[in-house]
XYZ file of C-alpha atoms in Angstrom:
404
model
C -62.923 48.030 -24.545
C -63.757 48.958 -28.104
C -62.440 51.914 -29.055
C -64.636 54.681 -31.193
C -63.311 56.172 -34.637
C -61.230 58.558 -34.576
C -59.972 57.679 -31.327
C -56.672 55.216 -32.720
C -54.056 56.675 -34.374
C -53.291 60.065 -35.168
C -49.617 61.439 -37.164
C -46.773 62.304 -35.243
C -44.877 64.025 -37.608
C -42.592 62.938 -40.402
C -39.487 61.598 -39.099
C -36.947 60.818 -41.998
C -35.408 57.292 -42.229
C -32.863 57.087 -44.608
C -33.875 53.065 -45.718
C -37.448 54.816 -46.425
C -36.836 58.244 -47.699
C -33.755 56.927 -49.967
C -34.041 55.348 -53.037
C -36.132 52.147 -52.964
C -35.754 48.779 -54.045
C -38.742 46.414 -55.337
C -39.992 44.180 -53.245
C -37.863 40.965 -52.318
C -34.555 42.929 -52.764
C -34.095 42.830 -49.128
C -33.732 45.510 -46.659
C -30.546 45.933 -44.555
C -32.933 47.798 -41.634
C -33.974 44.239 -40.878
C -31.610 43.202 -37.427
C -31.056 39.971 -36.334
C -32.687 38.202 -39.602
C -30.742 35.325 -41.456
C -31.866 35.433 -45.395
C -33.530 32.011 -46.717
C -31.599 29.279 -45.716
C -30.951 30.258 -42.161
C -31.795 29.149 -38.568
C -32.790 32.729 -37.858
C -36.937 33.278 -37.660
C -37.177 36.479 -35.453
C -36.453 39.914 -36.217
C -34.667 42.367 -33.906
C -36.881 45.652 -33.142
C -35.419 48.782 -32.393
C -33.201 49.026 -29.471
C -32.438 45.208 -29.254
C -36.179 43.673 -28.529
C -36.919 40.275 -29.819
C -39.791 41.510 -32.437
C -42.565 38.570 -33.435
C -41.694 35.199 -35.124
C -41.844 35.719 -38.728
C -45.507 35.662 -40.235
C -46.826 36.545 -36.625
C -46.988 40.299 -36.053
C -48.658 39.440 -32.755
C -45.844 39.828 -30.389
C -45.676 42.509 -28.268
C -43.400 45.326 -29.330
C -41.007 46.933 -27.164
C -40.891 44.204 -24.002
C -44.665 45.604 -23.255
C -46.556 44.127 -20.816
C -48.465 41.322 -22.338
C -51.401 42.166 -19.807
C -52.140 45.703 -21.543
C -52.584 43.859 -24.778
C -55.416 41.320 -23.586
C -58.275 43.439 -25.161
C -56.423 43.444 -28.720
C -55.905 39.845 -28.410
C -59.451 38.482 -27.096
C -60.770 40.815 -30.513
C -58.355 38.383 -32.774
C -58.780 35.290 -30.800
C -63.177 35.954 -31.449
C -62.407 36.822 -35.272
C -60.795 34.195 -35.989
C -63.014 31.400 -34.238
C -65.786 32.975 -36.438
C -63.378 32.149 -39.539
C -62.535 28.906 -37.971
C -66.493 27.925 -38.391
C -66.925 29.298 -41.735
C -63.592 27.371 -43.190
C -64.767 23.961 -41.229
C -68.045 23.915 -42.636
C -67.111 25.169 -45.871
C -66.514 22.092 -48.828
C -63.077 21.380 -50.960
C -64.141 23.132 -53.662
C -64.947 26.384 -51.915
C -61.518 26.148 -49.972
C -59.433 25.347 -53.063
C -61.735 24.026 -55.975
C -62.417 27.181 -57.578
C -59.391 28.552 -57.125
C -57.678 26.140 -59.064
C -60.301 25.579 -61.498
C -59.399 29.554 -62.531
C -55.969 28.551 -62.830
C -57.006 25.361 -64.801
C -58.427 27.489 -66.846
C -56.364 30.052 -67.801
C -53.924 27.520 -68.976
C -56.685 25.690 -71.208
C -56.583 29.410 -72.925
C -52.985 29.545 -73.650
C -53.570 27.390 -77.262
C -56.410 29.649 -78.160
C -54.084 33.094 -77.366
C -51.236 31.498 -79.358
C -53.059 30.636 -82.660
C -54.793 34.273 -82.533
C -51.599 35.437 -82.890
C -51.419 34.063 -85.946
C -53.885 35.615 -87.896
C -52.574 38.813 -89.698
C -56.006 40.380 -89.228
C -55.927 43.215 -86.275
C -59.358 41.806 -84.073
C -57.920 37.798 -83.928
C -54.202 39.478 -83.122
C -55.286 41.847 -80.765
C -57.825 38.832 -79.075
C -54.672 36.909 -78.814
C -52.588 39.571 -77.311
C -55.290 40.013 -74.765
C -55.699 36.830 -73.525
C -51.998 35.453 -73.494
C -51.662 38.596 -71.481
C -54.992 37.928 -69.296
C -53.516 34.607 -68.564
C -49.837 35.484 -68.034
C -51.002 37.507 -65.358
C -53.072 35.129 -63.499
C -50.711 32.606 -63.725
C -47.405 34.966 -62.375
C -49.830 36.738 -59.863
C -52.659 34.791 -58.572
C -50.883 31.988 -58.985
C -47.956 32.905 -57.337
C -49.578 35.095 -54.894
C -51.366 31.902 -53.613
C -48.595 29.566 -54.064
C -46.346 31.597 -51.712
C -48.944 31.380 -48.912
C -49.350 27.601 -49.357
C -53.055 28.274 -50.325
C -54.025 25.965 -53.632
C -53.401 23.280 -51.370
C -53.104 21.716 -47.829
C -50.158 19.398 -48.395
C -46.810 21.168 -47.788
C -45.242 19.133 -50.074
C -48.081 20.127 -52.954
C -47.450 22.916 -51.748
C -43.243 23.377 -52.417
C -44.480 21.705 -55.901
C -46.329 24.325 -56.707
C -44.716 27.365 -55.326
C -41.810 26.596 -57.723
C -44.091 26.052 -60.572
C -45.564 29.743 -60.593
C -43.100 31.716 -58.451
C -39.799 30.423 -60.742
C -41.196 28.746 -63.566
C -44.067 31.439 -64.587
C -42.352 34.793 -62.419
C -39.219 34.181 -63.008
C -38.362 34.514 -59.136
C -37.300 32.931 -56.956
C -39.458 31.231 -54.023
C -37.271 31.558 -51.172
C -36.627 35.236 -51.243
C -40.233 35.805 -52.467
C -41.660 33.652 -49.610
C -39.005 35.619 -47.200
C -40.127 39.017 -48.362
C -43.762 38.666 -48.892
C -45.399 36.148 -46.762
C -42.455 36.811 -43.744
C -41.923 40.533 -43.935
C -44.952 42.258 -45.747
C -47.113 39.961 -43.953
C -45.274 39.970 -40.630
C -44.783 43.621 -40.232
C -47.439 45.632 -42.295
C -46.877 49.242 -42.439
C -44.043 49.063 -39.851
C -41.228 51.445 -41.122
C -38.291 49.965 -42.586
C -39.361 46.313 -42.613
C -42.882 45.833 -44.105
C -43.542 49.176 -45.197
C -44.347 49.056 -48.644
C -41.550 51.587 -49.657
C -39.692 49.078 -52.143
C -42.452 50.535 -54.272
C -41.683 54.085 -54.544
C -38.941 55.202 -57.214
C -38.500 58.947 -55.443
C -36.925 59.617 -58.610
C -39.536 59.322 -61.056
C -41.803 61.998 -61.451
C -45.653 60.982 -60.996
C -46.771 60.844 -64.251
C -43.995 58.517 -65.470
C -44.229 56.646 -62.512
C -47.873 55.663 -62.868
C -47.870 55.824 -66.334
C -44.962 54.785 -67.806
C -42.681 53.045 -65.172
C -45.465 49.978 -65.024
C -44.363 48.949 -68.947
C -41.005 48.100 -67.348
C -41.895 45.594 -65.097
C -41.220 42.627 -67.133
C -37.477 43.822 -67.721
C -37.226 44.718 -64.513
C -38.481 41.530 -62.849
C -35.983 38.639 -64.044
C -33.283 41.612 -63.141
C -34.416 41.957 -60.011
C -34.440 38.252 -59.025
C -30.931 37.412 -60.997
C -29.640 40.116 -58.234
C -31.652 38.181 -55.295
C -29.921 34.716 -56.246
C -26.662 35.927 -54.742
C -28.837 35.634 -51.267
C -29.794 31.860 -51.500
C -27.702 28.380 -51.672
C -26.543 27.344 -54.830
C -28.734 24.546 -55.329
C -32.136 27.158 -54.662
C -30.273 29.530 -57.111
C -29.542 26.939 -59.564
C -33.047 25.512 -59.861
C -34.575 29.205 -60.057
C -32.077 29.662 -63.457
C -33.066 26.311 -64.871
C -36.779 27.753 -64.284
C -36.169 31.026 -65.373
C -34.569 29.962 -68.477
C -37.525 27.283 -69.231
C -40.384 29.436 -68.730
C -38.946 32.431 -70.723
C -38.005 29.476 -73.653
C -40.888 27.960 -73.639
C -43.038 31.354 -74.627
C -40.122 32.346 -76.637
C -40.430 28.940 -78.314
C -44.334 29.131 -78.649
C -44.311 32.305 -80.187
C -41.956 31.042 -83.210
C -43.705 27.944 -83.989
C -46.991 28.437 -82.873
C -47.588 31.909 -83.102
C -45.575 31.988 -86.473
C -43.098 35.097 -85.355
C -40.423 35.415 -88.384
C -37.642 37.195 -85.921
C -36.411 37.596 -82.682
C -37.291 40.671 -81.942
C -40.798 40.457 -83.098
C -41.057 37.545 -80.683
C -39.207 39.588 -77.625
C -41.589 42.481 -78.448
C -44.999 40.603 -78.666
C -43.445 38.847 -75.169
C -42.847 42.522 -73.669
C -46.463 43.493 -74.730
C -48.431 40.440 -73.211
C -46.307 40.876 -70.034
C -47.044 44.062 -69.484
C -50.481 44.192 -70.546
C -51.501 44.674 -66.512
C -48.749 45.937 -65.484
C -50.387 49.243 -64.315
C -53.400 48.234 -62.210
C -50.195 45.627 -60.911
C -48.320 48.344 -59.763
C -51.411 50.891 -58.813
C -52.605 48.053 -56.551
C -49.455 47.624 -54.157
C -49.618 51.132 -53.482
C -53.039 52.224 -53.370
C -53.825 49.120 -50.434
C -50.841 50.364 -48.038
C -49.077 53.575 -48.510
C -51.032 56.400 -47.825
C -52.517 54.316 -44.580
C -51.234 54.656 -40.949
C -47.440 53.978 -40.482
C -46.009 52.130 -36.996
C -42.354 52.110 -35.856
C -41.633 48.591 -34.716
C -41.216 49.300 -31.399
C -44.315 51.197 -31.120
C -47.075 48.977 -33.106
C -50.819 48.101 -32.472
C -51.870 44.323 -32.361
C -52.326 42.214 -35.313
C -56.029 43.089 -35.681
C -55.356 47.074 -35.411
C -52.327 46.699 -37.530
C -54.667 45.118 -40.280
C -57.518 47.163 -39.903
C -56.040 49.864 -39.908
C -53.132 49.606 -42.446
C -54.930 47.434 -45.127
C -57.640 48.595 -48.088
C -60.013 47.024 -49.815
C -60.345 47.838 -53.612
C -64.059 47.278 -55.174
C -64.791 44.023 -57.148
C -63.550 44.404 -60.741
C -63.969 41.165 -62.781
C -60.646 41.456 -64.755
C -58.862 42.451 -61.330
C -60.442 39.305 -59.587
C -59.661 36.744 -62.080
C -56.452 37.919 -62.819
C -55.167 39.095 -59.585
C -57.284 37.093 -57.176
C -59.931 38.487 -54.705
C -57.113 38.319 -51.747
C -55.645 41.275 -54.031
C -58.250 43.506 -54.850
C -61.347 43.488 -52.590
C -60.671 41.067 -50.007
C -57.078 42.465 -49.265
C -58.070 43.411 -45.359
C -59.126 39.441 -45.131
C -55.959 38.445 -46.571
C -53.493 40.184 -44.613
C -56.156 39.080 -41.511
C -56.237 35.139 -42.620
C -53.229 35.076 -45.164
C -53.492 31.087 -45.376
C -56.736 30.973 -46.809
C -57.486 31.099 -50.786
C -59.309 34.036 -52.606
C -62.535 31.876 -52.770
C -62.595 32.078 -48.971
C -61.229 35.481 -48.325
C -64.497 35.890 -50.891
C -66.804 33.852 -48.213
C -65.666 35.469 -44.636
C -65.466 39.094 -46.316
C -69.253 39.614 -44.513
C -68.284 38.262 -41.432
C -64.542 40.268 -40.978
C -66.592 43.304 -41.983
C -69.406 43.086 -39.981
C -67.133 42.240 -37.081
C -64.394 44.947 -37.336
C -67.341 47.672 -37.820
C -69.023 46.182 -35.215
C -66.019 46.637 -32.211
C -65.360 50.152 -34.265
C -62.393 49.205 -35.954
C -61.577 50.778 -39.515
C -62.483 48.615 -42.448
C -60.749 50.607 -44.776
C -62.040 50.925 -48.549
C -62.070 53.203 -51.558
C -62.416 53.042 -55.277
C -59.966 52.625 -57.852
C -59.852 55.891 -59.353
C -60.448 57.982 -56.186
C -57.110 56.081 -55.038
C -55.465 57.023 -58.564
C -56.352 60.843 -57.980
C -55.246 60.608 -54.330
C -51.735 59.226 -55.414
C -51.715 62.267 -58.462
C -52.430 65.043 -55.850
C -50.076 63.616 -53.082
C -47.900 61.549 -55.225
C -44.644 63.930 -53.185
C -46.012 63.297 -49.999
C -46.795 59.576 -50.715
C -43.963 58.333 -53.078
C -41.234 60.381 -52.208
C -41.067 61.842 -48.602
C -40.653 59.623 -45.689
C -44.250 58.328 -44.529
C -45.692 59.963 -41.203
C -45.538 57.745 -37.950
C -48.443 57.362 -36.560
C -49.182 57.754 -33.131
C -51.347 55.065 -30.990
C -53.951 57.039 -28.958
C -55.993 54.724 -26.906
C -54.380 51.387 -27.761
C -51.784 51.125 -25.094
């Protein structure tokens, strides 16, 4: 029976969890409230819940929490197994090109750019140096976060072996990451457990100890620093060969613009180089931070052993962001204003979370389920005014009311 708005969740209070309210770590760092896991590598695919229940298989979040009956959780299941033959039709019918044409052709395309961005750096004239800055740092972006983003769901192509190809081609090569422990984090905990306290809970995002202003303002300049630190740290969690490969790749891909820059480019020093590098890297840094925050925290909170269904947990701890057409070339639709379809159908490319946006709308509205959305800046303010309650405290749980 659908239920009406207003009627599924309410907050139960703040309860303070020392892996949330403590100081965070950025996402793929790991999280030691995960129980029963085995880091890349492993036989392990489950995750323990609270109190010793088998929770779902990795990249599921269907399985009931808690040992619950899996007759009370029917209705919640027919609603996923309807949306998703209405997807089924759309994908079927829809050609290559929509599925993965496009896509790639934006990818294609940003790389054809990278000549153009290099010789406008060139120029000692401030309009052809500045054109250059912004469009090595347009591209840079789409390559380490569309193109990644994609590559870790297997989504530019439908061989798996494509698929590996190309995963290590943006994630290590572009990122500077490395694929297992950003498959493992993103695609098998974000994914898996949205908004579930201490697993997929968005809180390797918050630095308690930043003050708001720096931390939306400042902070976001860091994250190309930060980034190769970050995954350095993570390679003491994979085999040596993974960890190996992801240093080869690292090294390459940071050469290869260092190397661009000198002869290309024309940069006299190495710091000049390192600083144009730091500048293009960083050049969307903020809306790349603002995003992973605005889409989750702030939403409804579950404890593991006490979450909704796959299509509640989506509806109702996912937001869409309005189209923006830097945002969506850069970042990918799946990112910014499809993000509820993505975390719904996280296999599919942004071209298609583009197509079946009307259809998951229409359908979620339609059985009164939230279809969460909100604008850019009102998102910005609502972080400002509540950054303390947001970024720092320990989220609220929210409380299932008519679910269960």
């Amino acid at each position: 029976m659908p239920l009406e708005d207003g009627d599924l969740v309410r907050p139960r209070g703040r309860q303070v969890n020392g892996e949330v309210s403590g100081i965070p770590r950025l996402r793929g760092m790991g999280d030691p409230s995960l129980r029963g896991t085995t880091a890349p590598g492993g036989s392990r695919t489950g995750v323990m819940a609270e109190g010793g229940e088998p929770g779902p298989a990795l990249g599921d979040g269907d399985a009931t929490p808690g040992g619950a009956s899996q007759r009370a959780w029917k209705p919640e299941e027919a609603l996923m197994t309807e949306l998703s033959e209405l997807v089924q039709k759309v994908v079927k019918s829809s050609s290559w090109w929509e599925r993965h044409g496009v896509d790639i052709s934006i990818l294609a395309c940003s790389f054809l750019l990278l000549p153009a961005g290099f010789l406008c750096l060139r120029s000692a004239q401030a309009i052809p140096f500045l054109a250059g800055v912004l469009t090595l740092g347009v591209v840079h972006h789409t390559l380490t976060v569309k193109g990644s983003h994609l590559a870790s769901h297997n989504a530019l192509t439908e061989s798996k072996s494509w698929g590996k190809v190309w995963a290590i081609f943006f994630i290590e090569l572009c990122s500077a990451f490395t694929v297992e422990q950003a498959t493992y984090n993103h695609v098998k905990i974000h994914h898996g457990y949205t908004n579930i306290i201490g697993l997929g809970d968005s809180s390797t995002w918050k630095l308690p100890f930043l003050n708001r202003y720096v931390y939306m303002f400042i902070a976001p300049l860091a994250v190309p620093v930060l980034t190769p630190l970050v995954a350095l740290d993570l390679l003491r969690n994979v085999e040596w060969k993974a960890a190996l490969r992801t240093l080869c790749c690292m090294f390459l891909g940071f050469y290869c613009h260092y190397w661009l820059l000198l002869h290309v480019s024309g940069f006299q020093s190495l710091w000049s180089a390192l600083l144009c590098m730091l500048l293009t890297r960083s050049l969307l840094a903020h809306p790349y931070i603002h995003v992973n925050i605005f889409q989750h925290i702030g939403l409804p909170m579950f404890t593991a052993d006490r979450k909704p269904k796959r299509i509640h947990l989506m509806s109702l701890g996912v937001l869409n962001l309005p189209r923006n057409a830097l945002l969506d070339w850069s970042f990918g639709h799946s990112l910014i204003s499809c993000h509820v379809e993505h975390h719904l159908f996280p296999s599919l490319s942004d071209n298609m979370c583009l197509k079946i946006k009307p259809i998951v709308s229409q359908y979620l509205k339609q059985k009164k389920l939230p279809y969460n959305e909100d604008t850019y800046s009102s998102r910005l303010w609502l972080f400002l005014e509540r950054y303390e309650e947001l970024m720092v405290h320990a989220p609220p749980i929210t409380e299932l009311v008519g679910i269960q």
